[in-house]
Amino acid sequence: MEYVALTVGFIVIMAGLWAIMTRKNIIRIIIGFSIFDTGLHIVMVALAYVKGRTAPILDNTVALDDAVNLIVDPVPQALVLTAIVIGLGVTALMLIFAMKLHREKKTLDIRSFKDLKW
Amino acid sequence: MKNIFIIIIIAAFGVMLYPLFEDFSGNDELSELASFYAQKENVEKVNSANLVTAVVVTYRGLDTLGEVTILFLAAAIIAFSLRKHSVERDLRRNSEIFKTASKVLIPIIMMVGVYIFMNGHLSPGGGFQGGAVLASAVILMLLAFPNIPFNSKLFAYTESISGLVFVGLAAIGALIGSGYLDNAILPLGTFGELLSAGAIPVIYSFVGLKVGAELSNILNEFQSVQSDN
């Protein structure tokens, strides 16, 4: 059961990579990056899973005294929280670049940007 | 030909990921660090019911400061590189249903956002999530009333003041507490109540305000440079 999230994460990562490499529209490439990001987050959270345990929030069902034996690892979850916010900032910046490129050439097709291509 | 290359690259990436999958056998117990965080005496030192929040705001609070800085940097670069050019846009009129519904929904969404960041130390959620919900209310506002005067100064001031309060509270922890970002500078309160966990709810509320204001400013920036071509 613990393999499901990991496998899904890897599939999502590869789907993102495929989108980045095959799409021609810059906006779609940016969406590919976001999908790649999401896959990485799924993998990170899946790696922190501990068999048969629950979320690291202490309340009536998770007693304070026995928390060590009842919860999953909170550290990667905190890490993923950070990663999501960074991903948002990166996506916003990529969209700005896409807009600047569109102003330059009036198109979003990646094939028409050959200035740095060898 | 090109497609074959792409397939080969993706397959190679899959092969690269496979050992990680192979070695993974599921954890049976917490890592050493996580069990340190989950021990009773350490939980009582922070007194936050949500351990993820305890890690984000207190133990790894410096990372959160860096994260907020990166978000600020992204917002600053966006504001810097988008020059406003006021084009009169010919907008289709929004339907009456949409306008009325958003008038009802915007305050409720804002309330949910505030709830999420104020209860970050008790339930799933926190400053970043609450801030994103606040920004989604602003998106709805910008879509429903595109010509509404958007006071970006107010948002900029909210954001700067929240950031300063965050850094200031963290520094007070270094002065009178046991270290930078120590949350015991305010009374720890009863475990599991709204006013508990010392400075965590205060810090997280200001992080929520900061993130919400920042994202709203980014959205307004994007909206103001839209044109019809």
mmCIF file of C-alpha atoms in Angstrom:
data_model
loop_
_atom_site.group_PDB
_atom_site.id
_atom_site.type_symbol
_atom_site.label_atom_id
_atom_site.label_comp_id
_atom_site.label_asym_id
_atom_site.label_seq_id
_atom_site.Cartn_x
_atom_site.Cartn_y
_atom_site.Cartn_z
ATOM 1 C CA MET A 1 0.000 0.000 0.000
ATOM 2 C CA GLU A 2 2.821 2.383 0.800
ATOM 3 C CA TYR A 3 4.100 1.942 -2.755
ATOM 4 C CA VAL A 4 1.009 3.516 -4.323
ATOM 5 C CA ALA A 5 1.853 7.126 -3.500
ATOM 6 C CA LEU A 6 5.489 6.640 -4.483
ATOM 7 C CA THR A 7 4.570 5.089 -7.853
ATOM 8 C CA VAL A 8 2.020 7.797 -8.577
ATOM 9 C CA GLY A 9 4.641 10.405 -7.699
ATOM 10 C CA PHE A 10 7.139 8.934 -10.155
ATOM 11 C CA ILE A 11 4.536 8.716 -12.904
ATOM 12 C CA VAL A 12 3.584 12.357 -12.338
ATOM 13 C CA ILE A 13 7.265 13.378 -12.459
ATOM 14 C CA MET A 14 7.708 11.582 -15.797
ATOM 15 C CA ALA A 15 4.528 13.089 -17.196
ATOM 16 C CA GLY A 16 5.884 16.528 -16.269
ATOM 17 C CA LEU A 17 9.198 15.771 -17.943
ATOM 18 C CA TRP A 18 7.397 14.587 -21.057
ATOM 19 C CA ALA A 19 5.353 17.796 -21.147
ATOM 20 C CA ILE A 20 8.496 19.915 -20.753
ATOM 21 C CA MET A 21 10.246 18.173 -23.641
ATOM 22 C CA THR A 22 7.483 17.693 -26.192
ATOM 23 C CA ARG A 23 5.154 20.684 -25.896
ATOM 24 C CA LYS A 24 5.769 23.665 -28.146
ATOM 25 C CA ASN A 25 3.705 26.323 -26.360
ATOM 26 C CA ILE A 26 5.645 28.059 -23.578
ATOM 27 C CA ILE A 27 2.627 28.171 -21.270
ATOM 28 C CA ARG A 28 2.283 24.398 -21.603
ATOM 29 C CA ILE A 29 5.966 23.951 -20.813
ATOM 30 C CA ILE A 30 5.417 25.984 -17.631
ATOM 31 C CA ILE A 31 2.483 23.729 -16.756
ATOM 32 C CA GLY A 32 4.872 20.813 -17.308
ATOM 33 C CA PHE A 33 7.241 22.290 -14.740
ATOM 34 C CA SER A 34 4.368 22.611 -12.263
ATOM 35 C CA ILE A 35 3.411 18.962 -12.814
ATOM 36 C CA PHE A 36 7.029 17.900 -12.281
ATOM 37 C CA ASP A 37 6.995 19.893 -9.013
ATOM 38 C CA THR A 38 3.814 18.215 -7.831
ATOM 39 C CA GLY A 39 5.284 14.783 -8.520
ATOM 40 C CA LEU A 40 8.339 15.601 -6.421
ATOM 41 C CA HIS A 41 6.112 16.721 -3.552
ATOM 42 C CA ILE A 42 4.136 13.473 -3.690
ATOM 43 C CA VAL A 43 7.355 11.454 -3.612
ATOM 44 C CA MET A 44 8.731 13.423 -0.643
ATOM 45 C CA VAL A 45 5.578 12.972 1.422
ATOM 46 C CA ALA A 46 5.376 9.290 0.426
ATOM 47 C CA LEU A 47 8.932 8.695 1.645
ATOM 48 C CA ALA A 48 7.972 10.044 5.078
ATOM 49 C CA TYR A 49 5.073 7.638 5.475
ATOM 50 C CA VAL A 50 5.229 5.230 8.398
ATOM 51 C CA LYS A 51 3.103 2.111 8.117
ATOM 52 C CA GLY A 52 -0.340 2.383 9.649
ATOM 53 C CA ARG A 53 0.122 5.782 11.264
ATOM 54 C CA THR A 54 -1.746 9.072 11.116
ATOM 55 C CA ALA A 55 -1.061 12.771 10.550
ATOM 56 C CA PRO A 56 1.237 14.537 13.029
ATOM 57 C CA ILE A 57 -1.531 16.509 14.712
ATOM 58 C CA LEU A 58 -2.110 15.785 18.375
ATOM 59 C CA ASP A 59 -5.723 15.774 19.516
ATOM 60 C CA ASN A 60 -8.221 13.427 21.160
ATOM 61 C CA THR A 61 -7.364 10.497 18.923
ATOM 62 C CA VAL A 62 -3.593 10.929 19.051
ATOM 63 C CA ALA A 63 -2.623 11.004 22.702
ATOM 64 C CA LEU A 64 0.278 13.204 23.741
ATOM 65 C CA ASP A 65 1.970 10.426 25.732
ATOM 66 C CA ASP A 66 2.031 7.919 22.889
ATOM 67 C CA ALA A 67 2.591 10.304 19.993
ATOM 68 C CA VAL A 68 5.943 8.747 19.069
ATOM 69 C CA ASN A 69 4.172 5.495 18.133
ATOM 70 C CA LEU A 70 1.187 7.020 16.370
ATOM 71 C CA ILE A 71 2.295 9.723 13.943
ATOM 72 C CA VAL A 72 4.194 9.933 10.677
ATOM 73 C CA ASP A 73 7.333 12.011 10.216
ATOM 74 C CA PRO A 74 6.472 15.769 10.319
ATOM 75 C CA VAL A 75 9.815 17.006 8.974
ATOM 76 C CA PRO A 76 9.387 16.134 5.252
ATOM 77 C CA GLN A 77 5.875 17.548 5.414
ATOM 78 C CA ALA A 78 7.242 20.863 6.629
ATOM 79 C CA LEU A 79 9.841 20.642 3.856
ATOM 80 C CA VAL A 80 7.159 20.101 1.220
ATOM 81 C CA LEU A 81 5.276 23.129 2.551
ATOM 82 C CA THR A 82 8.400 25.177 1.869
ATOM 83 C CA ALA A 83 8.835 23.576 -1.556
ATOM 84 C CA ILE A 84 5.262 24.371 -2.603
ATOM 85 C CA VAL A 85 5.713 28.067 -1.813
ATOM 86 C CA ILE A 86 9.040 28.218 -3.666
ATOM 87 C CA GLY A 87 7.390 26.446 -6.613
ATOM 88 C CA LEU A 88 4.713 29.114 -6.680
ATOM 89 C CA GLY A 89 7.294 31.879 -6.816
ATOM 90 C CA VAL A 90 9.197 30.113 -9.601
ATOM 91 C CA THR A 91 6.013 29.573 -11.615
ATOM 92 C CA ALA A 92 5.087 33.248 -11.307
ATOM 93 C CA LEU A 93 8.548 34.251 -12.536
ATOM 94 C CA MET A 94 8.347 31.837 -15.473
ATOM 95 C CA LEU A 95 5.015 33.347 -16.467
ATOM 96 C CA ILE A 96 6.628 36.803 -16.441
ATOM 97 C CA PHE A 97 9.359 35.554 -18.763
ATOM 98 C CA ALA A 98 6.730 34.012 -21.031
ATOM 99 C CA MET A 99 5.001 37.374 -21.189
ATOM 100 C CA LYS A 100 8.242 39.180 -22.014
ATOM 101 C CA LEU A 101 8.968 36.645 -24.778
ATOM 102 C CA HIS A 102 5.502 37.126 -26.168
ATOM 103 C CA ARG A 103 6.027 40.885 -26.308
ATOM 104 C CA GLU A 104 9.263 40.343 -28.216
ATOM 105 C CA LYS A 105 8.037 37.982 -30.948
ATOM 106 C CA LYS A 106 4.229 38.085 -30.652
ATOM 107 C CA THR A 107 4.131 34.322 -30.375
ATOM 108 C CA LEU A 108 4.447 31.721 -27.643
ATOM 109 C CA ASP A 109 5.778 28.966 -29.904
ATOM 110 C CA ILE A 110 9.131 27.817 -28.555
ATOM 111 C CA ARG A 111 10.356 27.014 -32.094
ATOM 112 C CA SER A 112 10.446 30.684 -33.050
ATOM 113 C CA PHE A 113 12.990 31.570 -30.333
ATOM 114 C CA LYS A 114 16.244 30.588 -32.036
ATOM 115 C CA ASP A 115 18.524 33.373 -30.838
ATOM 116 C CA LEU A 116 20.500 31.188 -28.452
ATOM 117 C CA LYS A 117 20.137 27.937 -30.324
ATOM 118 C CA TRP A 118 23.199 26.288 -31.814
ATOM 119 C CA MET B 1 13.673 10.677 -34.781
ATOM 120 C CA LYS B 2 13.338 13.413 -32.218
ATOM 121 C CA ASN B 3 10.530 11.566 -30.493
ATOM 122 C CA ILE B 4 12.735 8.509 -30.063
ATOM 123 C CA PHE B 5 15.312 10.665 -28.307
ATOM 124 C CA ILE B 6 12.682 12.031 -25.966
ATOM 125 C CA ILE B 7 11.395 8.570 -25.169
ATOM 126 C CA ILE B 8 14.950 7.384 -24.493
ATOM 127 C CA ILE B 9 15.595 10.337 -22.149
ATOM 128 C CA ILE B 10 12.386 9.762 -20.215
ATOM 129 C CA ALA B 11 13.074 6.013 -20.011
ATOM 130 C CA ALA B 12 16.583 6.747 -18.745
ATOM 131 C CA PHE B 13 15.113 9.049 -16.118
ATOM 132 C CA GLY B 14 12.719 6.270 -15.115
ATOM 133 C CA VAL B 15 15.622 3.825 -14.774
ATOM 134 C CA MET B 16 17.397 6.435 -12.650
ATOM 135 C CA LEU B 17 14.398 6.688 -10.331
ATOM 136 C CA TYR B 18 13.934 2.917 -10.101
ATOM 137 C CA PRO B 19 16.586 2.211 -7.410
ATOM 138 C CA LEU B 20 14.802 4.638 -5.100
ATOM 139 C CA PHE B 21 11.646 2.634 -5.625
ATOM 140 C CA GLU B 22 13.492 -0.654 -5.187
ATOM 141 C CA ASP B 23 15.126 0.348 -1.903
ATOM 142 C CA PHE B 24 11.974 1.786 -0.417
ATOM 143 C CA SER B 25 10.377 -0.669 1.943
ATOM 144 C CA GLY B 26 8.178 1.622 4.013
ATOM 145 C CA ASN B 27 9.287 2.916 7.387
ATOM 146 C CA ASP B 28 8.349 1.002 10.491
ATOM 147 C CA GLU B 29 9.211 3.717 12.960
ATOM 148 C CA LEU B 30 10.021 7.412 13.094
ATOM 149 C CA SER B 31 13.467 8.719 12.370
ATOM 150 C CA GLU B 32 15.545 9.890 15.303
ATOM 151 C CA LEU B 33 14.882 13.578 14.641
ATOM 152 C CA ALA B 34 11.136 13.103 14.289
ATOM 153 C CA SER B 35 10.859 11.083 17.485
ATOM 154 C CA PHE B 36 12.738 13.861 19.265
ATOM 155 C CA TYR B 37 10.067 16.305 18.059
ATOM 156 C CA ALA B 38 7.245 13.919 19.087
ATOM 157 C CA GLN B 39 8.462 13.218 22.613
ATOM 158 C CA LYS B 40 6.142 14.449 25.328
ATOM 159 C CA GLU B 41 8.578 16.803 27.072
ATOM 160 C CA ASN B 42 9.608 18.383 23.772
ATOM 161 C CA VAL B 43 6.011 18.778 22.609
ATOM 162 C CA GLU B 44 5.209 20.492 25.904
ATOM 163 C CA LYS B 45 8.093 22.899 25.426
ATOM 164 C CA VAL B 46 6.471 24.192 22.222
ATOM 165 C CA ASN B 47 2.853 23.342 23.123
ATOM 166 C CA SER B 48 1.615 23.272 19.537
ATOM 167 C CA ALA B 49 -0.886 20.537 18.678
ATOM 168 C CA ASN B 50 0.116 20.526 15.018
ATOM 169 C CA LEU B 51 3.663 19.204 14.927
ATOM 170 C CA VAL B 52 4.218 20.333 11.344
ATOM 171 C CA THR B 53 3.591 23.898 12.489
ATOM 172 C CA ALA B 54 5.984 23.395 15.386
ATOM 173 C CA VAL B 55 8.663 22.313 12.922
ATOM 174 C CA VAL B 56 7.892 25.064 10.403
ATOM 175 C CA VAL B 57 7.666 28.008 12.808
ATOM 176 C CA THR B 58 9.964 27.053 15.681
ATOM 177 C CA TYR B 59 12.478 24.286 15.034
ATOM 178 C CA ARG B 60 13.067 25.167 11.387
ATOM 179 C CA GLY B 61 11.784 28.737 11.662
ATOM 180 C CA LEU B 62 14.843 30.112 9.928
ATOM 181 C CA ASP B 63 13.890 28.138 6.822
ATOM 182 C CA THR B 64 10.469 29.771 6.933
ATOM 183 C CA LEU B 65 12.109 33.178 7.139
ATOM 184 C CA GLY B 66 14.123 32.291 4.051
ATOM 185 C CA GLU B 67 10.993 31.049 2.318
ATOM 186 C CA VAL B 68 9.144 34.284 3.048
ATOM 187 C CA THR B 69 12.167 36.169 1.739
ATOM 188 C CA ILE B 70 12.138 34.175 -1.507
ATOM 189 C CA LEU B 71 8.438 34.874 -1.967
ATOM 190 C CA PHE B 72 9.099 38.565 -1.350
ATOM 191 C CA LEU B 73 11.937 38.482 -3.873
ATOM 192 C CA ALA B 74 9.685 36.867 -6.480
ATOM 193 C CA ALA B 75 7.016 39.524 -5.877
ATOM 194 C CA ALA B 76 9.614 42.295 -6.081
ATOM 195 C CA ILE B 77 11.045 40.994 -9.368
ATOM 196 C CA ILE B 78 7.546 40.706 -10.833
ATOM 197 C CA ALA B 79 6.672 44.257 -9.784
ATOM 198 C CA PHE B 80 9.989 45.451 -11.192
ATOM 199 C CA SER B 81 9.716 43.765 -14.572
ATOM 200 C CA LEU B 82 6.078 44.539 -15.315
ATOM 201 C CA ARG B 83 5.633 48.097 -16.365
ATOM 202 C CA LYS B 84 2.105 49.315 -16.173
ATOM 203 C CA HIS B 85 0.696 50.549 -19.421
ATOM 204 C CA SER B 86 -2.882 51.545 -19.012
ATOM 205 C CA VAL B 87 -4.754 50.162 -21.989
ATOM 206 C CA GLU B 88 -8.476 50.714 -21.979
ATOM 207 C CA ARG B 89 -9.763 47.209 -22.331
ATOM 208 C CA ASP B 90 -13.046 46.338 -23.884
ATOM 209 C CA LEU B 91 -14.392 43.899 -21.358
ATOM 210 C CA ARG B 92 -17.449 41.782 -21.677
ATOM 211 C CA ARG B 93 -19.861 42.635 -18.886
ATOM 212 C CA ASN B 94 -19.997 40.088 -16.101
ATOM 213 C CA SER B 95 -23.343 38.503 -15.503
ATOM 214 C CA GLU B 96 -25.461 39.647 -12.595
ATOM 215 C CA ILE B 97 -25.408 36.172 -11.034
ATOM 216 C CA PHE B 98 -21.600 36.095 -11.001
ATOM 217 C CA LYS B 99 -21.347 39.575 -9.471
ATOM 218 C CA THR B 100 -23.908 38.950 -6.747
ATOM 219 C CA ALA B 101 -22.507 35.522 -5.915
ATOM 220 C CA SER B 102 -18.997 36.894 -5.604
ATOM 221 C CA LYS B 103 -20.245 39.685 -3.321
ATOM 222 C CA VAL B 104 -21.575 36.951 -1.041
ATOM 223 C CA LEU B 105 -18.570 34.657 -1.386
ATOM 224 C CA ILE B 106 -15.625 37.062 -1.063
ATOM 225 C CA PRO B 107 -16.141 37.850 2.659
ATOM 226 C CA ILE B 108 -16.731 34.173 3.431
ATOM 227 C CA ILE B 109 -13.567 33.085 1.610
ATOM 228 C CA MET B 110 -11.595 35.780 3.455
ATOM 229 C CA MET B 111 -13.005 34.520 6.751
ATOM 230 C CA VAL B 112 -11.995 30.938 5.919
ATOM 231 C CA GLY B 113 -8.486 32.176 5.107
ATOM 232 C CA VAL B 114 -8.206 34.004 8.427
ATOM 233 C CA TYR B 115 -9.558 30.945 10.234
ATOM 234 C CA ILE B 116 -6.970 28.718 8.559
ATOM 235 C CA PHE B 117 -3.996 30.849 9.528
ATOM 236 C CA MET B 118 -5.202 31.561 13.067
ATOM 237 C CA ASN B 119 -5.688 27.845 13.749
ATOM 238 C CA GLY B 120 -2.402 26.815 12.153
ATOM 239 C CA HIS B 121 -1.080 25.449 15.440
ATOM 240 C CA LEU B 122 -4.190 23.324 16.108
ATOM 241 C CA SER B 123 -5.427 21.954 12.801
ATOM 242 C CA PRO B 124 -4.054 21.370 9.309
ATOM 243 C CA GLY B 125 -3.236 24.717 7.776
ATOM 244 C CA GLY B 126 -1.131 27.705 8.586
ATOM 245 C CA GLY B 127 0.122 31.012 7.329
ATOM 246 C CA PHE B 128 0.974 30.011 3.779
ATOM 247 C CA GLN B 129 -2.234 28.092 3.177
ATOM 248 C CA GLY B 130 -4.381 30.814 4.750
ATOM 249 C CA GLY B 131 -2.569 33.460 2.735
ATOM 250 C CA ALA B 132 -3.242 31.536 -0.473
ATOM 251 C CA VAL B 133 -6.958 31.351 0.406
ATOM 252 C CA LEU B 134 -6.989 35.132 1.015
ATOM 253 C CA ALA B 135 -5.389 35.639 -2.393
ATOM 254 C CA SER B 136 -8.038 33.430 -4.002
ATOM 255 C CA ALA B 137 -10.681 35.835 -2.653
ATOM 256 C CA VAL B 138 -8.739 38.659 -4.313
ATOM 257 C CA ILE B 139 -8.687 36.703 -7.615
ATOM 258 C CA LEU B 140 -12.458 36.375 -7.447
ATOM 259 C CA MET B 141 -12.732 40.110 -6.783
ATOM 260 C CA LEU B 142 -10.494 40.988 -9.721
ATOM 261 C CA LEU B 143 -12.469 38.712 -12.034
ATOM 262 C CA ALA B 144 -15.892 39.874 -10.924
ATOM 263 C CA PHE B 145 -15.119 43.603 -10.758
ATOM 264 C CA PRO B 146 -12.200 44.200 -13.159
ATOM 265 C CA ASN B 147 -12.449 47.980 -12.937
ATOM 266 C CA ILE B 148 -12.422 48.200 -9.160
ATOM 267 C CA PRO B 149 -9.672 50.566 -7.907
ATOM 268 C CA PHE B 150 -7.067 48.266 -6.411
ATOM 269 C CA ASN B 151 -5.169 49.863 -3.541
ATOM 270 C CA SER B 152 -1.802 48.198 -4.051
ATOM 271 C CA LYS B 153 -0.168 50.637 -1.567
ATOM 272 C CA LEU B 154 -2.292 49.217 1.247
ATOM 273 C CA PHE B 155 -1.258 45.690 0.338
ATOM 274 C CA ALA B 156 2.391 46.713 0.097
ATOM 275 C CA TYR B 157 2.259 48.317 3.560
ATOM 276 C CA THR B 158 0.446 45.307 5.090
ATOM 277 C CA GLU B 159 3.104 43.079 3.640
ATOM 278 C CA SER B 160 6.081 45.129 4.877
ATOM 279 C CA ILE B 161 4.643 45.597 8.374
ATOM 280 C CA SER B 162 3.853 41.873 8.686
ATOM 281 C CA GLY B 163 7.357 40.987 7.584
ATOM 282 C CA LEU B 164 8.860 43.400 10.102
ATOM 283 C CA VAL B 165 6.686 42.015 12.926
ATOM 284 C CA PHE B 166 7.772 38.482 12.025
ATOM 285 C CA VAL B 167 11.460 39.375 12.145
ATOM 286 C CA GLY B 168 10.916 41.515 15.257
ATOM 287 C CA LEU B 169 9.190 38.719 17.201
ATOM 288 C CA ALA B 170 11.948 36.336 16.168
ATOM 289 C CA ALA B 171 14.585 38.803 17.401
ATOM 290 C CA ILE B 172 12.746 39.309 20.723
ATOM 291 C CA GLY B 173 13.060 35.550 21.160
ATOM 292 C CA ALA B 174 16.814 35.928 20.864
ATOM 293 C CA LEU B 175 16.853 38.794 23.384
ATOM 294 C CA ILE B 176 14.619 37.518 26.186
ATOM 295 C CA GLY B 177 14.033 33.880 25.223
ATOM 296 C CA SER B 178 16.424 31.040 24.598
ATOM 297 C CA GLY B 179 17.175 31.807 20.974
ATOM 298 C CA TYR B 180 16.115 33.314 17.672
ATOM 299 C CA LEU B 181 12.463 32.385 16.920
ATOM 300 C CA ASP B 182 11.896 31.003 20.429
ATOM 301 C CA ASN B 183 8.136 30.824 20.890
ATOM 302 C CA ALA B 184 8.165 30.885 24.715
ATOM 303 C CA ILE B 185 8.311 34.703 24.852
ATOM 304 C CA LEU B 186 4.502 34.679 25.212
ATOM 305 C CA PRO B 187 2.718 32.437 27.770
ATOM 306 C CA LEU B 188 2.423 28.912 26.416
ATOM 307 C CA GLY B 189 -1.214 28.482 27.502
ATOM 308 C CA THR B 190 -3.212 25.253 27.635
ATOM 309 C CA PHE B 191 -2.376 22.582 25.090
ATOM 310 C CA GLY B 192 -4.916 22.484 22.268
ATOM 311 C CA GLU B 193 -6.559 25.886 22.771
ATOM 312 C CA LEU B 194 -6.577 28.845 20.409
ATOM 313 C CA LEU B 195 -4.377 30.962 22.653
ATOM 314 C CA SER B 196 -1.581 28.494 23.180
ATOM 315 C CA ALA B 197 1.851 27.690 21.785
ATOM 316 C CA GLY B 198 3.263 31.103 22.725
ATOM 317 C CA ALA B 199 4.279 33.210 19.753
ATOM 318 C CA ILE B 200 3.380 30.619 17.076
ATOM 319 C CA PRO B 201 -0.194 31.847 16.323
ATOM 320 C CA VAL B 202 0.994 35.456 16.261
ATOM 321 C CA ILE B 203 3.908 34.724 13.949
ATOM 322 C CA TYR B 204 1.790 32.506 11.704
ATOM 323 C CA SER B 205 -0.988 35.111 11.492
ATOM 324 C CA PHE B 206 1.492 37.705 10.324
ATOM 325 C CA VAL B 207 2.998 35.226 7.860
ATOM 326 C CA GLY B 208 -0.531 34.622 6.564
ATOM 327 C CA LEU B 209 -1.192 38.343 6.141
ATOM 328 C CA LYS B 210 2.164 38.801 4.440
ATOM 329 C CA VAL B 211 1.664 35.924 2.016
ATOM 330 C CA GLY B 212 -1.907 36.973 1.259
ATOM 331 C CA ALA B 213 -0.917 40.590 0.574
ATOM 332 C CA GLU B 214 2.055 39.515 -1.523
ATOM 333 C CA LEU B 215 0.084 37.099 -3.688
ATOM 334 C CA SER B 216 -2.691 39.672 -4.112
ATOM 335 C CA ASN B 217 -0.153 42.193 -5.304
ATOM 336 C CA ILE B 218 1.293 39.689 -7.791
ATOM 337 C CA LEU B 219 -2.203 38.938 -9.105
ATOM 338 C CA ASN B 220 -3.027 42.618 -9.447
ATOM 339 C CA GLU B 221 0.271 43.114 -11.242
ATOM 340 C CA PHE B 222 -0.612 40.350 -13.703
ATOM 341 C CA GLN B 223 -4.109 41.671 -14.199
ATOM 342 C CA SER B 224 -3.020 45.259 -14.807
ATOM 343 C CA VAL B 225 -0.709 44.345 -17.713
ATOM 344 C CA GLN B 226 -3.231 42.217 -19.524
ATOM 345 C CA SER B 227 -4.125 43.342 -22.988
ATOM 346 C CA ASP B 228 -6.335 42.021 -25.724
ATOM 347 C CA ASN B 229 -3.861 41.162 -28.459
#
